[in-house]
Every structure is written in C-alpha cells, then in structure tokens.
Coordinates of C-alpha atoms in Angstrom, one line a residue:
M1 CA 4.2 -14.1 28.7
S2 CA 6.0 -12.9 25.6
T3 CA 4.9 -11.3 22.4
R4 CA 6.2 -11.6 18.9
I5 CA 5.4 -10.1 15.4
A6 CA 4.2 -12.7 13.0
R7 CA 2.5 -12.8 9.5
S8 CA 1.7 -16.4 9.0
T9 CA -1.5 -17.8 10.5
P10 CA -2.9 -21.3 10.7
G11 CA -5.6 -20.4 8.2
A12 CA -3.0 -19.1 5.7
R13 CA -0.9 -22.3 6.1
A14 CA -3.9 -24.5 5.5
A15 CA -4.9 -22.3 2.5
M16 CA -1.5 -22.7 1.0
V17 CA -1.7 -26.6 1.3
I18 CA -5.2 -26.7 -0.3
A19 CA -4.0 -24.3 -3.0
A20 CA -1.0 -26.5 -3.8
L21 CA -3.3 -29.6 -4.1
G22 CA -5.8 -27.7 -6.2
L23 CA -3.0 -26.5 -8.5
I24 CA -1.9 -30.1 -9.0
V25 CA -5.5 -31.1 -10.0
L26 CA -5.9 -28.1 -12.3
A27 CA -2.6 -28.7 -14.0
A28 CA -3.9 -32.2 -14.9
A29 CA -7.0 -30.7 -16.5
P30 CA -6.0 -31.8 -20.1
W31 CA -6.4 -35.4 -19.0
W32 CA -9.8 -35.0 -17.3
A33 CA -11.6 -32.0 -18.7
G34 CA -13.3 -31.4 -22.0
R35 CA -12.2 -28.8 -24.6
A36 CA -15.0 -26.4 -23.6
D37 CA -14.1 -26.8 -19.9
M38 CA -10.4 -26.1 -20.5
R39 CA -11.2 -23.0 -22.6
L40 CA -13.4 -21.7 -19.8
L41 CA -10.8 -22.4 -17.1
G42 CA -8.1 -20.7 -19.3
E43 CA -10.3 -17.6 -19.6
I44 CA -10.9 -17.6 -15.8
Y45 CA -7.1 -17.7 -15.2
L46 CA -6.5 -14.8 -17.6
Y47 CA -9.2 -12.7 -16.1
L48 CA -7.9 -13.4 -12.6
S49 CA -4.4 -12.3 -13.8
L50 CA -5.9 -9.0 -15.1
A51 CA -7.9 -8.4 -11.9
V52 CA -4.8 -9.0 -9.7
L53 CA -2.7 -6.6 -11.8
W54 CA -5.4 -3.9 -11.8
N55 CA -5.9 -4.3 -8.1
L56 CA -2.1 -3.8 -7.6
M57 CA -2.4 -0.5 -9.4
A58 CA -5.7 0.8 -8.1
G59 CA -5.9 -0.9 -4.7
Y60 CA -2.3 -0.3 -3.6
A61 CA -0.8 2.4 -5.7
G62 CA -3.9 4.5 -6.1
L63 CA -3.7 4.4 -9.9
V64 CA -7.3 4.0 -10.9
S65 CA -6.9 3.2 -14.6
V66 CA -9.8 2.7 -17.0
G67 CA -7.4 2.2 -19.9
Q68 CA -5.7 -1.1 -19.2
Q69 CA -7.2 -2.4 -22.5
A70 CA -4.4 -0.4 -24.1
Y71 CA -1.8 -2.9 -22.9
V72 CA -4.1 -6.0 -23.5
G73 CA -4.5 -4.9 -27.1
F74 CA -0.9 -3.9 -27.5
G75 CA 0.2 -7.4 -26.3
G76 CA -2.1 -9.1 -28.6
Y77 CA -1.0 -7.1 -31.6
M78 CA 2.6 -7.7 -30.7
L79 CA 1.9 -11.5 -30.8
F80 CA 0.6 -11.2 -34.4
A81 CA 3.2 -8.7 -35.6
L82 CA 6.2 -10.5 -34.2
T83 CA 5.2 -13.9 -35.3
M84 CA 4.0 -12.9 -38.8
F85 CA 6.8 -10.3 -39.7
A86 CA 9.7 -11.3 -37.5
G87 CA 9.2 -15.1 -37.6
L88 CA 9.4 -15.4 -33.8
H89 CA 7.9 -18.3 -31.9
P90 CA 4.5 -17.3 -30.4
I91 CA 5.7 -17.7 -26.8
L92 CA 8.8 -15.7 -27.4
A93 CA 6.7 -13.0 -29.2
I94 CA 4.4 -12.8 -26.2
L95 CA 7.3 -12.3 -23.8
L96 CA 8.9 -9.7 -26.1
G97 CA 5.5 -7.9 -26.3
G98 CA 5.7 -7.5 -22.5
V99 CA 9.1 -6.0 -22.7
L100 CA 8.0 -3.6 -25.4
A101 CA 4.9 -2.7 -23.3
A102 CA 7.1 -1.9 -20.4
A103 CA 9.3 0.4 -22.6
I104 CA 6.3 2.3 -24.1
S105 CA 4.7 2.6 -20.7
V106 CA 7.5 4.9 -19.4
P107 CA 6.8 7.9 -21.7
I108 CA 3.0 7.3 -21.3
A109 CA 3.4 7.4 -17.5
A110 CA 5.4 10.6 -17.7
L111 CA 2.5 12.2 -19.5
I112 CA -0.6 10.8 -17.6
F113 CA 1.1 11.0 -14.1
R114 CA 0.7 14.7 -14.4
L115 CA -3.1 14.1 -14.0
K116 CA -4.8 13.3 -10.7
G117 CA -8.0 11.5 -9.7
A118 CA -10.7 11.4 -12.3
Y119 CA -8.5 13.2 -14.8
F120 CA -5.9 10.4 -14.5
A121 CA -8.6 7.8 -15.2
I122 CA -9.9 9.7 -18.2
G123 CA -6.2 10.1 -19.4
T124 CA -5.7 6.4 -19.4
W125 CA -8.9 5.8 -21.4
V126 CA -7.8 8.4 -23.9
M127 CA -4.4 6.7 -24.4
A128 CA -6.2 3.4 -24.9
E129 CA -8.2 5.0 -27.7
V130 CA -5.1 6.3 -29.2
F131 CA -3.8 2.8 -29.3
R132 CA -7.0 1.5 -30.8
L133 CA -7.1 4.1 -33.6
S134 CA -3.3 3.6 -34.4
F135 CA -3.6 -0.2 -34.8
A136 CA -6.8 0.3 -36.9
Q137 CA -4.6 2.1 -39.4
A138 CA -2.2 -0.7 -39.7
S139 CA -3.2 -2.3 -43.0
S140 CA -0.5 -5.0 -42.6
L141 CA -2.4 -6.3 -39.5
G142 CA -5.8 -6.1 -41.2
G143 CA -6.7 -2.5 -40.4
G144 CA -10.1 -2.1 -38.9
S145 CA -11.3 -5.6 -39.7
G146 CA -8.4 -7.3 -38.0
S147 CA -6.4 -10.4 -38.8
S148 CA -6.2 -14.1 -38.1
L149 CA -3.0 -15.9 -36.9
P150 CA -1.4 -17.8 -39.8
V151 CA -1.8 -21.6 -39.8
D152 CA 2.0 -22.2 -39.7
V153 CA 2.3 -20.0 -36.6
V154 CA -0.5 -21.9 -34.9
R155 CA 1.1 -25.2 -35.8
S156 CA 4.4 -24.1 -34.4
L157 CA 2.9 -24.5 -30.9
A158 CA 2.2 -28.2 -31.3
D159 CA 1.5 -30.7 -34.1
S160 CA -2.0 -31.7 -32.9
R161 CA -5.0 -29.7 -31.9
S162 CA -5.2 -31.3 -28.5
G163 CA -1.6 -30.5 -27.9
R164 CA -2.1 -26.8 -28.8
E165 CA -5.1 -26.6 -26.5
A166 CA -3.2 -28.2 -23.7
L167 CA -0.3 -25.8 -24.1
S168 CA -2.6 -22.9 -24.3
Y169 CA -4.2 -24.0 -21.1
W170 CA -1.0 -24.5 -19.3
L171 CA 0.3 -21.1 -20.4
A172 CA -2.8 -19.5 -19.0
L173 CA -2.6 -21.4 -15.7
G174 CA 1.2 -20.6 -15.5
A175 CA 0.5 -16.9 -16.1
A176 CA -2.1 -16.7 -13.3
V177 CA 0.2 -18.5 -10.9
T178 CA 3.2 -16.3 -11.9
V179 CA 1.2 -13.1 -11.5
M180 CA -0.2 -14.1 -8.1
A181 CA 3.2 -15.2 -6.9
C182 CA 5.1 -12.0 -8.1
V183 CA 2.4 -9.6 -6.7
Y184 CA 2.5 -11.5 -3.4
L185 CA 6.2 -11.5 -3.0
F186 CA 6.4 -7.8 -4.1
L187 CA 3.9 -6.9 -1.4
R188 CA 6.0 -8.8 1.1
S189 CA 9.1 -6.9 0.2
R190 CA 10.3 -3.5 1.4
R191 CA 8.9 -1.9 -1.7
G192 CA 5.6 -3.6 -1.0
L193 CA 5.7 -2.2 2.4
A194 CA 6.3 1.3 0.9
L195 CA 3.4 0.7 -1.5
T196 CA 1.1 -0.2 1.4
A197 CA 2.1 3.0 3.2
I198 CA 1.2 4.9 0.1
R199 CA -2.2 3.2 0.0
D200 CA -2.9 4.1 3.6
S201 CA -1.7 7.7 3.4
E202 CA 0.4 9.4 0.7
V203 CA 1.2 12.4 2.9
A204 CA 2.4 10.1 5.7
A205 CA 4.4 8.0 3.2
A206 CA 6.1 11.1 1.8
G207 CA 7.0 12.2 5.3
L208 CA 8.7 8.9 5.9
G209 CA 11.0 9.5 2.9
I210 CA 9.2 7.2 0.4
N211 CA 9.6 8.4 -3.2
I212 CA 5.9 8.2 -4.2
W213 CA 6.3 9.1 -7.9
R214 CA 9.0 6.5 -8.5
T215 CA 7.1 3.8 -6.5
K216 CA 4.0 4.4 -8.6
L217 CA 6.1 4.4 -11.8
E218 CA 7.5 1.0 -11.0
V219 CA 4.1 -0.5 -10.3
Y220 CA 2.7 1.1 -13.6
V221 CA 5.6 -0.2 -15.7
V222 CA 5.6 -3.7 -14.3
T223 CA 1.8 -3.9 -14.4
S224 CA 1.8 -2.8 -18.1
A225 CA 4.4 -5.5 -19.0
F226 CA 2.4 -8.3 -17.3
T227 CA -0.9 -7.0 -18.8
A228 CA 0.5 -7.1 -22.3
I229 CA 1.8 -10.6 -21.7
I230 CA -1.8 -11.6 -20.6
G231 CA -3.1 -9.8 -23.7
G232 CA -0.9 -11.9 -25.9
L233 CA -2.1 -15.1 -24.2
I234 CA -5.7 -14.0 -24.6
F235 CA -5.4 -13.6 -28.4
L236 CA -3.3 -16.7 -28.7
Q237 CA -6.4 -18.6 -27.5
K238 CA -8.7 -16.6 -29.8
L239 CA -6.4 -16.9 -32.9
R240 CA -7.8 -13.7 -34.3
I241 CA -7.5 -10.0 -33.4
S242 CA -9.3 -6.8 -34.3
P243 CA -9.0 -3.2 -32.9
D244 CA -12.5 -3.3 -31.3
A245 CA -11.9 -6.7 -29.7
A246 CA -8.3 -6.0 -28.6
F247 CA -9.1 -2.6 -27.1
S248 CA -12.6 -3.3 -25.7
V249 CA -13.1 -1.3 -22.5
N250 CA -16.0 -3.6 -21.5
D251 CA -14.1 -6.8 -21.8
W252 CA -10.7 -5.9 -20.4
T253 CA -11.4 -3.0 -18.0
A254 CA -15.0 -2.7 -17.0
F255 CA -15.4 -6.4 -16.1
V256 CA -12.0 -6.4 -14.4
I257 CA -13.0 -3.5 -12.3
F258 CA -16.3 -5.2 -11.5
I259 CA -14.3 -8.3 -10.3
V260 CA -12.1 -6.4 -8.1
V261 CA -14.8 -4.2 -6.6
I262 CA -17.1 -7.0 -5.6
G263 CA -14.2 -9.3 -4.4
G264 CA -12.4 -6.6 -2.3
I265 CA -10.1 -4.0 -3.6
G266 CA -6.7 -3.7 -1.9
T267 CA -6.4 -7.4 -1.1
L268 CA -5.0 -10.4 -2.8
E269 CA -8.0 -12.6 -2.0
G270 CA -10.5 -10.1 -3.4
P271 CA -9.8 -10.7 -7.1
I272 CA -10.0 -14.5 -6.6
I273 CA -13.5 -14.2 -5.0
G274 CA -14.5 -11.6 -7.5
T275 CA -13.4 -13.8 -10.5
I276 CA -15.3 -16.8 -9.2
L277 CA -18.5 -14.7 -8.6
F278 CA -18.2 -13.0 -12.0
F279 CA -18.0 -16.3 -13.9
L280 CA -20.7 -17.9 -12.0
L281 CA -23.0 -14.9 -12.9
R282 CA -21.8 -15.0 -16.4
E283 CA -22.4 -18.6 -17.0
T284 CA -25.7 -18.5 -15.3
L285 CA -27.1 -15.3 -16.9
A286 CA -25.3 -14.9 -20.1
D287 CA -28.2 -16.2 -22.2
L288 CA -30.4 -13.4 -20.9
G289 CA -28.8 -10.7 -23.0
T290 CA -28.9 -7.2 -21.7
I291 CA -30.6 -8.4 -18.5
Y292 CA -27.2 -10.0 -17.7
L293 CA -25.4 -6.7 -17.7
I294 CA -28.3 -5.1 -15.6
V295 CA -27.9 -7.9 -13.0
L296 CA -24.1 -7.3 -12.9
G297 CA -24.7 -3.7 -12.2
L298 CA -27.3 -4.4 -9.5
V299 CA -24.8 -6.9 -7.8
A300 CA -22.1 -4.3 -7.9
I301 CA -24.4 -1.7 -6.3
V302 CA -25.7 -3.9 -3.6
I303 CA -22.2 -5.1 -2.7
M304 CA -20.8 -1.6 -2.5
L305 CA -23.7 -0.5 -0.3
K306 CA -23.7 -3.5 2.0
A307 CA -20.0 -4.4 2.0
P308 CA -17.9 -1.5 0.8
K309 CA -14.7 -3.5 1.2
G310 CA -16.1 -6.3 -1.0
V311 CA -17.1 -9.9 -0.2
W312 CA -13.7 -10.7 1.1
G313 CA -13.6 -7.7 3.3
L314 CA -16.9 -8.8 4.8
I315 CA -15.5 -12.3 5.3
R316 CA -12.2 -11.1 6.8
S317 CA -13.9 -8.7 9.3
R318 CA -16.2 -11.4 10.5
F319 CA -13.7 -14.3 10.8
D320 CA -10.4 -12.5 11.1
L321 CA -9.1 -14.6 8.2
E322 CA -6.2 -13.9 5.9
L323 CA -5.2 -16.4 3.2
F324 CA -2.2 -14.4 2.0
P325 CA -0.4 -13.2 5.1
L326 CA 0.6 -9.7 4.3
S327 CA -0.2 -7.8 7.4
Y328 CA 1.8 -8.0 10.6
R329 CA 0.1 -9.5 13.7
V330 CA 1.1 -9.4 17.4
R331 CA 1.1 -12.9 18.8
T332 CA 1.2 -13.6 22.5
D333 CA 2.9 -16.8 23.7
A334 CA 1.7 -18.5 26.8
P335 CA 4.4 -18.5 29.6
D336 CA 6.4 -21.6 30.2
K337 CA 5.0 -23.3 33.3
G338 CA 8.4 -24.8 34.1
A339 CA 10.1 -21.4 34.2

C-alpha cells in the first residue's frame, strides 16, 4: 500500500467538464437569450467577479474592506473621463482605469494598513467617501448629478444596438472567467500557499518567514485593479454615472459581502453559490420593497447561525466535495496484487 499527495478529485474533474460545457452555452447567449436575459446574466457575472475579489481580500488575506465601492466608482469614472477627454476606445479606457487604480491603491494601502480590524474596515469606507466627494466636485464629469456616455463613444463599440449588447455581455462573461481563473491560479501558486497560511494563522505564517505586509499589499493592489475594471464594465452597461450610483456602499459592497457570507467565505465555490442565491432572492422578492431587504437580512442571520461557514461549507462538510481543488489530500493506493 502506498500513499501520495493529490489535489484533484473525481468531483473536481467532473465539475470542470460541466463548467466548460456550461461556458460554451453561456457564450452563445446572444443567439438564444433575449435582451433582458442578457442584461441580467451580465449583471450576475459582474457581481460574481466582485464577490470573488472581495473574498480573496477578506477570506484569505484578512482585509475586511467595506470600501471597495471606491474602486468600482473609480473604474467607472475613468471609463467616462478617458473616453470623453482622451478619446480612448472604451475597452482600452477600462483596462487603463484598472492600471490607474492599482497605482492609486499603493499610497492608500500605505495609509490604511496602519489600521487593524474594525478600524481598517472603517478606514476603507472613509476612503470611499473621499472618492465620492472628490468626483462630485468634478464639474466636467457632471458634478453631483452625473453624466451620460456620449453617443459617439457608445457607437464606437459596435454599429448596431444588438452588437453593442452582445459585446457588453461577452465582456462581462470574460471578466468573470478571467477573475475566477486568475484567483484560482494565484491560490494554487506558492504565493497562494503563503496567503492560505496567513489566513490560518498570521503568527505561524510570520514564524515561517512569510512577509505578511507585502503579501497583503499585493493582494490589495491586484484586487483594486480588477475591481476598477469591473466597475468600468458595470457603467459601460449602464451608460450613465453619478457619484451616488458609482460609490454606493449598498450596491457594490453590502450586497457583495452578503453574497460571500451566505455562500462561504474563504472558498472559491462560496461566491458562486452566494451569487446564485442572491439573484434568486432578488428576482423573487424585489417587488416587495423594503421587505426584500428585511428578508435578505434574515437569510444572512439564519445562515450565519446554522452554517457559519456558509452554504458551501455545509455542503463540503457533509459530502467532502471540492470543485476547485486547492487543498492537499492524502490518497492511499491499493497494493498491486501481482507484486
């Protein structure tokens, strides 16, 4: 009898095959889905991306931010500013917005990383408010009332409305796949292993020689860049931006935290489960007004009490299932009878 260390499981391999087939079907949505369905699917992809990124920060790096709307809004405003004043193509403007967000996140991190725990969370929210108030003073971008994307910029995406909607949909789907793939590969790397060690115990990780501050900084900068790109895609779909919409703590942080908490923080599967549950609740209860928000709160409370590790944590503990093989497992091979 021999033993070996493995990550892949039969369940994970089957999930990857199903995911690949599902991705092909979803990529063909412009040919089988209506406009409303495509917009809803695109919104789901973008929320999933935000949830995966926030989960990477909070679930692995321990950076519990309630101010990620700062980078969502920053990415959206960079889309408008770079296309309107620099004449850049919208897609190039979105990518450049991510680069600028990464650059501006470094001095912000140097400031807020001095704070710990709840103070860090409050610090991120304060920075988001600084962003909101700053862009509200930009009269060239509409000030407090906001601005709409010029017609010529919109038409630069595609000549027809159906073409623009299809491109916007594919960009949202591509963003979700890219974010999931990048986070998965990062967590499978040596730096991901260091991040997992930090999640389990910062004291033990520091004792092993891991540079905790630098690792967290890398995660914060990369997450900020991707969040800004997602923000640009969000407002490319909306075609209009305003400070209150761009830097909404409810839309871009509170709902994202809800998704991660009910799905399962510290896992890749959790944000997927949480996003599905969130949109099922939203589409079912959205017409109920404030009752909808009350139900969301009750669902979060019940899940935190009954399943502290989220819905996926409950499923994983019961069925020993892992769709994204990140943990190491000891496998025992049966002895060769002919030996």
